[in-house]
Coordinates of C-alpha atoms in Angstrom, one line a residue:
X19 CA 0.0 0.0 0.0
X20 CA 3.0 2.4 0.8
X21 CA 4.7 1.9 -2.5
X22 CA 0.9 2.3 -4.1
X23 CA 0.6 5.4 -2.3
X24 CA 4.0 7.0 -3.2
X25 CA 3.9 5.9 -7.0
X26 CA 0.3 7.8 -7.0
X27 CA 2.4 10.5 -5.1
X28 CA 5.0 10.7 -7.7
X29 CA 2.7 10.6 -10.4
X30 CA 0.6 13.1 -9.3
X31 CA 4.1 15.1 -9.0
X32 CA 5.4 14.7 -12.3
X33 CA 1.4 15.5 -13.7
X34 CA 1.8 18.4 -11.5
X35 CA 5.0 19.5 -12.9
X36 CA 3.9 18.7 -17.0
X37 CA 0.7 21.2 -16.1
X38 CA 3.5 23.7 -15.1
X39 CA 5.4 23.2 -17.7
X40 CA 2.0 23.1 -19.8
X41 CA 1.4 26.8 -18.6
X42 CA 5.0 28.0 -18.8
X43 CA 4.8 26.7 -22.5
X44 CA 0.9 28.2 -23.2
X45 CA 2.4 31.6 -21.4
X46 CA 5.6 31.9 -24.0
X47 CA 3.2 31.5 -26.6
X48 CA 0.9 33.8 -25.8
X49 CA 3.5 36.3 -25.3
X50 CA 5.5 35.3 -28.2
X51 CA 1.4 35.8 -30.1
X52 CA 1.1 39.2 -28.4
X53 CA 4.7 40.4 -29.6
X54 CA 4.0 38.7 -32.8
X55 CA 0.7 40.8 -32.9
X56 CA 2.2 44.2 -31.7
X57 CA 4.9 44.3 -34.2
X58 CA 3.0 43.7 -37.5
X59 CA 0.9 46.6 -35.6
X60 CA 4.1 48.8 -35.7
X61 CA 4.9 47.7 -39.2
X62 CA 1.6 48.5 -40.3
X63 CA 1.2 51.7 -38.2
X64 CA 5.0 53.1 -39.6
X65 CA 4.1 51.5 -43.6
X66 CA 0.6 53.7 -43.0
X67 CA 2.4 56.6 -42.1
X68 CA 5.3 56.2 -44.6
X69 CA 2.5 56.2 -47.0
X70 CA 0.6 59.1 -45.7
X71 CA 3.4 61.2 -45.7
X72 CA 4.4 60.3 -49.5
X73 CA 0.8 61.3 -50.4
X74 CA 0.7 64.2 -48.4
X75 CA 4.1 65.3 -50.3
X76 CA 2.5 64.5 -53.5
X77 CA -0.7 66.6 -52.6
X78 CA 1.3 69.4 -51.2
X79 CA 3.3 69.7 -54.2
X80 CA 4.0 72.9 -56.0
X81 CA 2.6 74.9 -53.9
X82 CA -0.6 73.3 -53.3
X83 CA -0.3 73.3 -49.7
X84 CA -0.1 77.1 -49.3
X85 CA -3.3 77.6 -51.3
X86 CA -5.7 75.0 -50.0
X87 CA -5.3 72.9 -53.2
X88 CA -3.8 69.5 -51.4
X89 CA -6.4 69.9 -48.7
X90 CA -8.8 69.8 -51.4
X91 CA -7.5 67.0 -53.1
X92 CA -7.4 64.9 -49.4
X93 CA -11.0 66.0 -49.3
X94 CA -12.2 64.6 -52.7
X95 CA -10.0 61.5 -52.1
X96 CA -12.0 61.0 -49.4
X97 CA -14.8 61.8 -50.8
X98 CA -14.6 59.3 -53.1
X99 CA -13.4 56.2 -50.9
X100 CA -16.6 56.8 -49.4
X101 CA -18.8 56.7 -52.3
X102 CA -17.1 53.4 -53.5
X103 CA -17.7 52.2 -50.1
X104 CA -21.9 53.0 -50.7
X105 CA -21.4 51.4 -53.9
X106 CA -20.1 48.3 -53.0
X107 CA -22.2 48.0 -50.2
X108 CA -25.7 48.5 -51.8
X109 CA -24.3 46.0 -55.0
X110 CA -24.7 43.0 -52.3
X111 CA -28.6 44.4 -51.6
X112 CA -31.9 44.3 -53.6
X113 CA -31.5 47.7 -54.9
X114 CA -28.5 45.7 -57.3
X115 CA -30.3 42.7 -57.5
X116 CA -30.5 42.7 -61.6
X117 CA -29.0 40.1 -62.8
X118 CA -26.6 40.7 -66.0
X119 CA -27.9 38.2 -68.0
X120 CA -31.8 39.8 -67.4
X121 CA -33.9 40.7 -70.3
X122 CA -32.4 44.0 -72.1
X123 CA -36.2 45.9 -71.3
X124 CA -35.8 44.8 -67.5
X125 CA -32.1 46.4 -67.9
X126 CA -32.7 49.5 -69.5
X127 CA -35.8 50.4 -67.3
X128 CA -33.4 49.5 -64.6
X129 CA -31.0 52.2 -66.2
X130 CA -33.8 54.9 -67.3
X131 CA -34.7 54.3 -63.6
X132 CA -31.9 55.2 -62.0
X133 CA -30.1 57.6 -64.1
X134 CA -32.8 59.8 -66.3
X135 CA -33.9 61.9 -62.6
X136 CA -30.5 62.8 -61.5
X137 CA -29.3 63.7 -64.9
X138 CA -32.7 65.7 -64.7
X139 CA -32.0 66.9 -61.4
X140 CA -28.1 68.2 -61.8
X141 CA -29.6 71.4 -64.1
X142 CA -31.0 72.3 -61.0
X143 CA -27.6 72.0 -58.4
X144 CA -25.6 74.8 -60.5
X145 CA -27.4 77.7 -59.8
X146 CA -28.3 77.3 -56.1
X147 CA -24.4 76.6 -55.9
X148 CA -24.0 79.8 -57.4
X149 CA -26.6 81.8 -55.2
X150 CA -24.5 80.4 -52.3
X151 CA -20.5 81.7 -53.3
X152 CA -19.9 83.6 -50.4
X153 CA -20.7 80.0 -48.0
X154 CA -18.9 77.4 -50.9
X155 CA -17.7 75.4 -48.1
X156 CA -20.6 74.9 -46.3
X157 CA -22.3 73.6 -49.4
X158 CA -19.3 71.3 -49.9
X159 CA -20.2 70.2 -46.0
X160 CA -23.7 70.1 -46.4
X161 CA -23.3 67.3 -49.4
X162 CA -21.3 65.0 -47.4
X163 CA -23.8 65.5 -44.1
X164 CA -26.4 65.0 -46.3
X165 CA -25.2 61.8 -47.2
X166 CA -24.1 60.7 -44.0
X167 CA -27.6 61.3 -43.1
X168 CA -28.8 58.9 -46.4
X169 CA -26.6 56.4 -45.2
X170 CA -27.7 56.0 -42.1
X171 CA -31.0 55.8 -43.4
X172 CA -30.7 52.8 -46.2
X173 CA -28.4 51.1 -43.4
X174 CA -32.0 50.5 -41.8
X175 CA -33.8 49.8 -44.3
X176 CA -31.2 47.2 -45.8
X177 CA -32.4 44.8 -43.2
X178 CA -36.2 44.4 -44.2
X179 CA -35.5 45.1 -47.7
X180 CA -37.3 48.7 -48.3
X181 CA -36.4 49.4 -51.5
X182 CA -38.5 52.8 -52.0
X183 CA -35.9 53.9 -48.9
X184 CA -32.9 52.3 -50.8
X185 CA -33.6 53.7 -54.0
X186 CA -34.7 57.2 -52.8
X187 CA -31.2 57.3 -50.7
X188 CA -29.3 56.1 -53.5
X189 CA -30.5 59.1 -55.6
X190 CA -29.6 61.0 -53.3
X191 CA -26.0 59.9 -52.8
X192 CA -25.4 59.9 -56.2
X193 CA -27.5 64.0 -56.6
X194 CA -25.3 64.9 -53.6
X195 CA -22.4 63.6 -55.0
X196 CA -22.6 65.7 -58.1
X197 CA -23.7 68.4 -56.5
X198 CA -20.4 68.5 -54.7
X199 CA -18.0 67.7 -57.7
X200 CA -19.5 70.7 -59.3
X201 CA -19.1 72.9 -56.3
X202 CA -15.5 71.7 -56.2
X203 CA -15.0 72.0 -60.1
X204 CA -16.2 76.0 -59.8
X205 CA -13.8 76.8 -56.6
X206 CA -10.8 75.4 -58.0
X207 CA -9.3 78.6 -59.5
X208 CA -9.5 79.8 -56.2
X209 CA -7.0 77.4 -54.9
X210 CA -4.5 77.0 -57.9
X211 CA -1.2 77.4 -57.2
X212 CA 0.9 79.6 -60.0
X213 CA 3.0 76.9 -60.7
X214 CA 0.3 74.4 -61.9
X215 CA -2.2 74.6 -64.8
X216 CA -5.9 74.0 -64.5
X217 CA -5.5 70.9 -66.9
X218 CA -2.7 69.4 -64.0
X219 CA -4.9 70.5 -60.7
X220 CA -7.8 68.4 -62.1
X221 CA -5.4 65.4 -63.4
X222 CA -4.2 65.6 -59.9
X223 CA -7.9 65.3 -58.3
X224 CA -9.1 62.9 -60.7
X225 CA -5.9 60.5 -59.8
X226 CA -6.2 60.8 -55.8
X227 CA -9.9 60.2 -56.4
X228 CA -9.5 57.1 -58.4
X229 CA -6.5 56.1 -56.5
X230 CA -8.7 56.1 -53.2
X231 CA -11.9 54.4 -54.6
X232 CA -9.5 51.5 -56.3
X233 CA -8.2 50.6 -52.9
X234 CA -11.4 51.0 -51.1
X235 CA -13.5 48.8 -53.6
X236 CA -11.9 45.5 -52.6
X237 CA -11.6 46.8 -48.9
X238 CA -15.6 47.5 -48.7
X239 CA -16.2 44.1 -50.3
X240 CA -14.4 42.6 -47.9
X241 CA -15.7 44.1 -45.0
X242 CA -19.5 43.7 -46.5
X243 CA -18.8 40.1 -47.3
X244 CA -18.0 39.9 -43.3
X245 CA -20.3 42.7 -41.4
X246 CA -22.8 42.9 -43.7
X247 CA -24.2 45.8 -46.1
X248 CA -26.0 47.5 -43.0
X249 CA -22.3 47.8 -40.9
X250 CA -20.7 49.1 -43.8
X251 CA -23.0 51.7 -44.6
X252 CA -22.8 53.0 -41.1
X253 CA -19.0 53.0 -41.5
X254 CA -19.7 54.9 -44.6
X255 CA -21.7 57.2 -42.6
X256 CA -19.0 58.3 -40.1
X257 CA -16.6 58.6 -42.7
X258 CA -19.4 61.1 -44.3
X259 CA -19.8 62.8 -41.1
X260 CA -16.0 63.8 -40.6
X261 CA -15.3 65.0 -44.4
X262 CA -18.0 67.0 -43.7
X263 CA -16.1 68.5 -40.6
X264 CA -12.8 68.6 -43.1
X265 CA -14.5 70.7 -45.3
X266 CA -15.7 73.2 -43.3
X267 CA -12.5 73.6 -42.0
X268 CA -11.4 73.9 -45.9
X269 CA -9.3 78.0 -46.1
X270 CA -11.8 80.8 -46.4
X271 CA -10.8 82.2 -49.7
X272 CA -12.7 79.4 -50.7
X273 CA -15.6 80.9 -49.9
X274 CA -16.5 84.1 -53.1
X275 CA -18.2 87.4 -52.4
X276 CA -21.5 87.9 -53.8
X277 CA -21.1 90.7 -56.7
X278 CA -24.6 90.5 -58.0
X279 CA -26.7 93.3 -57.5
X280 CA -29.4 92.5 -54.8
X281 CA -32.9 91.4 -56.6
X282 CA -31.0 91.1 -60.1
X283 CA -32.4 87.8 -62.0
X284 CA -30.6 84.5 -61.9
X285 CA -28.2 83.8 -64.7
X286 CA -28.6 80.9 -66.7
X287 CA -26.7 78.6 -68.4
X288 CA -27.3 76.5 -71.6
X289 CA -25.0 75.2 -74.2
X290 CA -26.2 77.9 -76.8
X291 CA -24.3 80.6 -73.7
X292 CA -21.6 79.2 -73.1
X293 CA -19.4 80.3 -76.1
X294 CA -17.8 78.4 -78.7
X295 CA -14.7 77.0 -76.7
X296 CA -16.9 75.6 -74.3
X297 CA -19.3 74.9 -76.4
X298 CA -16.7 72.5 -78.8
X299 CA -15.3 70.6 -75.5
X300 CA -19.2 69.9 -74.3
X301 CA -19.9 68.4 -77.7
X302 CA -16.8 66.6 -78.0
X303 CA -17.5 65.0 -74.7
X304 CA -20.7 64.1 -75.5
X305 CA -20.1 62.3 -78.2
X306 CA -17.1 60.3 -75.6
X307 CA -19.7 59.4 -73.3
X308 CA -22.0 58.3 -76.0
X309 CA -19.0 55.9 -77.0
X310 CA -18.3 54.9 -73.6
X311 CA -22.5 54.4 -72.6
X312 CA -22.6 52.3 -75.9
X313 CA -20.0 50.5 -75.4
X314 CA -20.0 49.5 -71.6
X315 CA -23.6 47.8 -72.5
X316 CA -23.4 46.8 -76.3
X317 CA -19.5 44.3 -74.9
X318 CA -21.5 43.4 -71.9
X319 CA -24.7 41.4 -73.5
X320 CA -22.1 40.2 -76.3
X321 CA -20.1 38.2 -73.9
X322 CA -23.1 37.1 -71.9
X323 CA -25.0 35.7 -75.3
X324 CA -21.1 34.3 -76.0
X325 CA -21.3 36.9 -79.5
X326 CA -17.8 37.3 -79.4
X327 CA -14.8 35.2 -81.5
X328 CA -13.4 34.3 -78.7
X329 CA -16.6 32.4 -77.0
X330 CA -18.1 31.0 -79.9
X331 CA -19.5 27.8 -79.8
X332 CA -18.8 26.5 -83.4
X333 CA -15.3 27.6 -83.1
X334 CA -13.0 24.7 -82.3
X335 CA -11.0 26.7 -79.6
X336 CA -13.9 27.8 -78.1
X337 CA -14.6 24.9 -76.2
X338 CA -12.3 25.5 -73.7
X339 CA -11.8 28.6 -74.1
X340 CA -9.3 29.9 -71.8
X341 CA -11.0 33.6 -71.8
X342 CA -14.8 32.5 -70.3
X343 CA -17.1 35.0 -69.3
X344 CA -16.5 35.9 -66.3
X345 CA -12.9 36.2 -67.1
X346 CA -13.3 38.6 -70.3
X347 CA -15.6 40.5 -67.8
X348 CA -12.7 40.7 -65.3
X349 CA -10.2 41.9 -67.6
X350 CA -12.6 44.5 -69.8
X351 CA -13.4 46.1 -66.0
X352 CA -9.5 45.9 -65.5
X353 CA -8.5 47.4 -69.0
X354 CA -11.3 50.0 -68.2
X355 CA -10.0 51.0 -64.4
X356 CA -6.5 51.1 -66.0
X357 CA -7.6 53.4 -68.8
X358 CA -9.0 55.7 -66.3
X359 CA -5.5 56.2 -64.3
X360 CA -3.9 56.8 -67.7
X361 CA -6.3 59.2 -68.4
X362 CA -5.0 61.7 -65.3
X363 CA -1.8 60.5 -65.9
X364 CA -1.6 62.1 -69.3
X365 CA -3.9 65.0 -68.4
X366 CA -1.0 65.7 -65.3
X367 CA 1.3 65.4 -67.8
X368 CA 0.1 67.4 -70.5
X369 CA 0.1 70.5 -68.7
X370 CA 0.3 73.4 -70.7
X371 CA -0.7 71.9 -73.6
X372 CA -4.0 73.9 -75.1
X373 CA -7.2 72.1 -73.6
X374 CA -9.0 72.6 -76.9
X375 CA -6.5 70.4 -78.8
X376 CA -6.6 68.3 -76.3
X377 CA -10.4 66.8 -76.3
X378 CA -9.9 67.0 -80.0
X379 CA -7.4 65.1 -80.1
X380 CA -9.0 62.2 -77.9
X381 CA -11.9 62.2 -79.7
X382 CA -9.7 61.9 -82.8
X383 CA -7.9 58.9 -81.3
X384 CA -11.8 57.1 -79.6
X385 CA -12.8 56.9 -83.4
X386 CA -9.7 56.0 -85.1
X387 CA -9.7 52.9 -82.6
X388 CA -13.3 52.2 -83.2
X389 CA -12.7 52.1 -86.4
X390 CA -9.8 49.4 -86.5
X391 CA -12.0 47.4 -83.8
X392 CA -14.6 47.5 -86.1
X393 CA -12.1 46.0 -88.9
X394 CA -9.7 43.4 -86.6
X395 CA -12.5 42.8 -84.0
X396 CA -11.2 39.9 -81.3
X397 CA -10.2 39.6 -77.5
X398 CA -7.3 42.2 -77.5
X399 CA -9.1 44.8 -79.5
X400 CA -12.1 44.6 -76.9
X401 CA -9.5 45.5 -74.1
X402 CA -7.7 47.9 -76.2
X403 CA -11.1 49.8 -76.9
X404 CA -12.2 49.6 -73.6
X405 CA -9.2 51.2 -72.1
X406 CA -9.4 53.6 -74.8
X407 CA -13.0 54.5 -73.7
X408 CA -12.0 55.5 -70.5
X409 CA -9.2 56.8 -71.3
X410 CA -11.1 59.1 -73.2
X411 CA -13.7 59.6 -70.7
X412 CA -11.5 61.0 -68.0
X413 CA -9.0 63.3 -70.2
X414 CA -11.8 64.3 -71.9
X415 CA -13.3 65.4 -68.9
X416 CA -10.4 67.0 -67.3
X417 CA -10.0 69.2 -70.1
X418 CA -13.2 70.3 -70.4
X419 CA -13.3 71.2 -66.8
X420 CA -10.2 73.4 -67.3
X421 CA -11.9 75.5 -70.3
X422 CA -15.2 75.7 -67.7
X423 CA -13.1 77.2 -65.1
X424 CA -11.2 79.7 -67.8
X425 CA -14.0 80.9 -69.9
X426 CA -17.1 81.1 -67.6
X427 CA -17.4 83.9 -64.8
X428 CA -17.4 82.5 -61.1
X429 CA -21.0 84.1 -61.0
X430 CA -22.5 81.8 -63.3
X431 CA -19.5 78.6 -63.3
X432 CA -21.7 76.6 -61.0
X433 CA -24.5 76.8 -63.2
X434 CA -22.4 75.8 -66.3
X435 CA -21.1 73.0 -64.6
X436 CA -24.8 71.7 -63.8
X437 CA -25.8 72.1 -67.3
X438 CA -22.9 70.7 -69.0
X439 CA -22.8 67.2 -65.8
X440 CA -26.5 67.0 -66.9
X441 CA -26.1 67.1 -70.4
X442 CA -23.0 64.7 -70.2
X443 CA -25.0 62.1 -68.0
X444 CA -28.2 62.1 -70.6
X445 CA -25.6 61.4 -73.1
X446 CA -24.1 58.2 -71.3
X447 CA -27.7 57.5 -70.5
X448 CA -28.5 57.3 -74.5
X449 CA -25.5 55.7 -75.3
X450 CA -26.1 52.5 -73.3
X451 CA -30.0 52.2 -74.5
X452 CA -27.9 51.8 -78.1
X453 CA -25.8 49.7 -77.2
X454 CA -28.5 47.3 -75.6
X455 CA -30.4 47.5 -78.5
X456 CA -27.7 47.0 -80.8
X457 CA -26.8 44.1 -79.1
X458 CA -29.5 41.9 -79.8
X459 CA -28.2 41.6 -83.5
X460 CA -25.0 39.5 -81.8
X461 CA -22.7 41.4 -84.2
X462 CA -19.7 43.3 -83.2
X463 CA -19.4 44.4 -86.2
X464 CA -22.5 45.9 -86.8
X465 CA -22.9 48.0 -83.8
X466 CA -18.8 48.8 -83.4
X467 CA -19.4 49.9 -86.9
X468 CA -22.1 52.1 -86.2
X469 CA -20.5 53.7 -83.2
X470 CA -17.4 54.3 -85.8
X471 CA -19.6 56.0 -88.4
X472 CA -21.0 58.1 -85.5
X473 CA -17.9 59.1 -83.9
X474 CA -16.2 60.2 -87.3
X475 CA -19.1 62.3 -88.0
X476 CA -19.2 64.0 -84.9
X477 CA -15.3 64.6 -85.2
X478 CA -15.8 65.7 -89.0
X479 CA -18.5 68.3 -87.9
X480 CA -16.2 69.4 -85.0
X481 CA -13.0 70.3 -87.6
X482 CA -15.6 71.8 -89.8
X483 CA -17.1 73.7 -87.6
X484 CA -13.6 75.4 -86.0
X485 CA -12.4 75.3 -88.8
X486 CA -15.2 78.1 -90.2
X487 CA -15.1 79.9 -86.9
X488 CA -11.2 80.3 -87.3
X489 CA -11.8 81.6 -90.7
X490 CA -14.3 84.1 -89.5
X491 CA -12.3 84.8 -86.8
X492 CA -9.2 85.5 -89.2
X493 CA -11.8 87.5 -92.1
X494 CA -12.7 90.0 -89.0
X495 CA -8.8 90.5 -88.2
X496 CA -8.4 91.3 -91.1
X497 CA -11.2 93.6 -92.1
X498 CA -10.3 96.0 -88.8
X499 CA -7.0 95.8 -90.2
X500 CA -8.3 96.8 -93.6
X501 CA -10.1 99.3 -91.6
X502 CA -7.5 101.1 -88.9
X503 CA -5.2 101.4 -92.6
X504 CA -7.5 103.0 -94.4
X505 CA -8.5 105.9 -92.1
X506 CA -5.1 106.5 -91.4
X507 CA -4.7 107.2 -95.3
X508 CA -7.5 109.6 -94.8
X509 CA -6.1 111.1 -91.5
X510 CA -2.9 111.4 -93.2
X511 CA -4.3 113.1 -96.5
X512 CA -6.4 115.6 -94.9
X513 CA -3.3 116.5 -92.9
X514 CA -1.5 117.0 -95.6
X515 CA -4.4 118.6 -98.3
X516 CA -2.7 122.2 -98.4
X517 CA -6.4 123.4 -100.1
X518 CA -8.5 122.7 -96.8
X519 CA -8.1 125.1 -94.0
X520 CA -6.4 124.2 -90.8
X521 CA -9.1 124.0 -87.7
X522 CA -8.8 124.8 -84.2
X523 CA -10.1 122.2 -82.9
X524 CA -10.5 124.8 -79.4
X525 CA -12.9 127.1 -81.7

């Protein structure tokens, strides 16, 4: 019984002692789990701030620190990241819940829908923008409040599935949101440095903005795919909230006197006021988002009906093909998102470059590449012509923002800017109902053909029509020329006609 007794002893010992060493063991690794934990923290923390200060060194450039210009760039970056982050979270709701491969009528009353009232509404933001110049940043503020505000309310109604809430919020986001790229489109003479064109200050809002939503697309899918729609939109709203904050603390130059005479009428705008510069660089990007409407749709149903070379059934490579559909959807959204970037790329680089030349020239290079996709239609000449499109979309843009901001008045630049994002958005809108109709013959031909015809005619009518206005232009010159010689002849003959008297002109 003794022995039993101290065997049971010792074991109990060395079970004591294992348990120690157990602990000892489960206490190293937790520590060694906490340190582990609390230096990819500090790597993280110092790579955040390494990259926060290269942005902020980028933003600040040139000067744009000292006039307000990088804090409006961090601004619209924001901005941005937050509206990718609504997007991504109502695409996992019922508000998104159209399939791709619906019916084209479904579809394009789906698009009608959504887009024709706030392209019918952004007429409207311009000139209360402009009766408010002397408070710009509070307007700035009161769009990002106002959708905080949104967001929290299609956060609730994500849950029981109100989709009169969700859609009536979304068009508000997306009213607001415009409402506050035109605000900051009109101020930004206000804040350009001396060293920087207008062309290069957009370029450099435009790639911060694109930069930002990029990065927070995947990051918002993420964290909808593992809070939900509801959390993210709340996250979305906080974010709202503080912008708001930043841009109220935006520099008061900002912020324009009122030099309209108390009780005068409101100005405004339409495309037949604007004058011709403005006028040429509205057209010519109308007729890029046409093109880019057209096309976003017409490629879509292709590869969904599998109208495309590459996908075709009776083709003998097609039957495993190594581009499927939701591949050649991948890479036309990635050709597309990398034409974008290259678009403010080359509109930062371009710099002092006329603007005018510049949105001729990309419409000059949309249809030439329309044209050869048209001709050598195929896999790589669907991604070249959708990175072209978006290419096109953005420099377009960025240049015609420029002449905005150099030819209109700040009175009335708000108001211009509605007008000419309304007429720009009605022009995508149409663009995409051809495409979806010219889908439904299943040839790319056809409808990349018809685009082609279109976009050559409205670059044709373009040349013609500067063309005749430079003429005019040069006839005037040189008729006042004609003019200022010929009375000097006369001047000089009566002054030197000994038969008539000499006056006094003082009497």
């Amino acid at each position: 019984m003794e022995r039993g007794w101290e065997r049971a002893r010792e074991v109990s010992r060395r079970m004591a002692h294992g348990v120690a060493d157990a602990g000892r063991a489960c206490a190293r690794a937790g520590k060694a789990t906490v340190g582990g934990t609390a230096r990819a923290g500090r790597v993280t923390a110092t790579g955040a701030r390494k990259v926060g200060h290269a942005a902020r060194k980028l933003t600040y450039a040139n000067g744009a620190g000292r006039t307000g210009l990088g804090r409006l760039i961090e601004l619209s970056a924001g901005n941005s990241a937050c509206d990718a982050m609504v997007t991504v979270a109502l695409a996992s709701t019922v508000f998104f819940g159209v399939p791709v491969g619906e019916a084209r009528g479904s579809v394009a009353l789906y698009l009608v829908i959504t887009m024709l009232p706030f392209a019918l509404l952004a007429p409207f933001v311009g000139p209360i923008l402009d009766r408010f110049r002397s408070g710009r940043r509070y307007v700035m503020a009161g769009t990002l409040f106002g959708r905080g505000l949104l967001c929290f309310a299609m956060a609730a109604a994500v849950g029981p599935g109100d989709l009169p809430t969700l859609f009536i919020g979304a068009l508000g986001v997306l009213v607001l949101s415009k409402a506050y790229n035109v605000s900051r489109a009109a101020i930004m003479p206000s804040v350009l440095p001396a060293d920087i064109t207008l062309v290069s200050a957009n370029a450099r809002v435009a790639l911060f903005t694109l930069v930002s939503a990029g990065v927070l697309v995947p990051v918002g899918a993420g964290l909808t795919a593992w809070l939900g729609s509801a959390a993210v939109l709340r996250v979305a709203m906080v974010a709202f909230l503080l912008l708001g904050v930043a841009a109220v603390r935006l520099p008061r130059h900002i912020d324009s006197p009122d030099l309209e005479e108390e009780g005068a009428a409101p100005r405004w705008r339409t495309l037949l006021k604007v004058g011709p510069a403005v006028a040429e660089a509205v057209w010519a990007n109308v007729a890029v988002r046409v093109f880019s409407g057209f096309l976003l749709f017409f490629l879509l149903f292709l590869v969904q009906d599998g109208a495309v070379p590459w996908l075709a059934a009776e083709e003998p490579w097609a039957r495993d093909p190594f581009f499927d559909i939701p591949k050649t959807i991948a890479l036309l959204a990635g050709a597309a998102g990398l034409g974008g970037l290259l678009g403010a790329v080359v509109a930062n680089w371009t710099r002092n470059h006329s603007p005018q030349v510049i949105v001729l020239i990309t419409l000059a290079v949309t249809a030439v590449t329309t044209v050869v996709s048209a001709i050598l239609f195929g896999v790589w000449t669907a991604l070249a012509i959708s990175l072209v499109a978006a290419f096109a979309q953005e420099l377009g843009k960025l240049a015609l923002d420029a002449i905005v901001q150099r030819e209109i008045g700040e009175e009335v630049r708000s108001s211009t800017f509605g007008v000419v994002e309304a007429v720009l958005q009605l022009a995508w809108v149409s663009g995409g109902l051809v495409g979806l109709v010219l889908s439904l013959t299943r040839s790319s031909t056809a409808g990349l053909a018809t685009l082609a015809a279109a976009l050559v005619a409205a670059l044709g009518w373009l040349l013609l029509s500067r063309r005749r206005r430079v003429r005019a232009t040069e006839d005037d010159l040189r008729r006042r020329r004609a003019e200022a010689a010929a009375h000097s002849d006369q001047h000089r003959t009566d002054t030197l006609d000994p038969t008539k008297p000499l006056t006094n002109p003082n009497g």
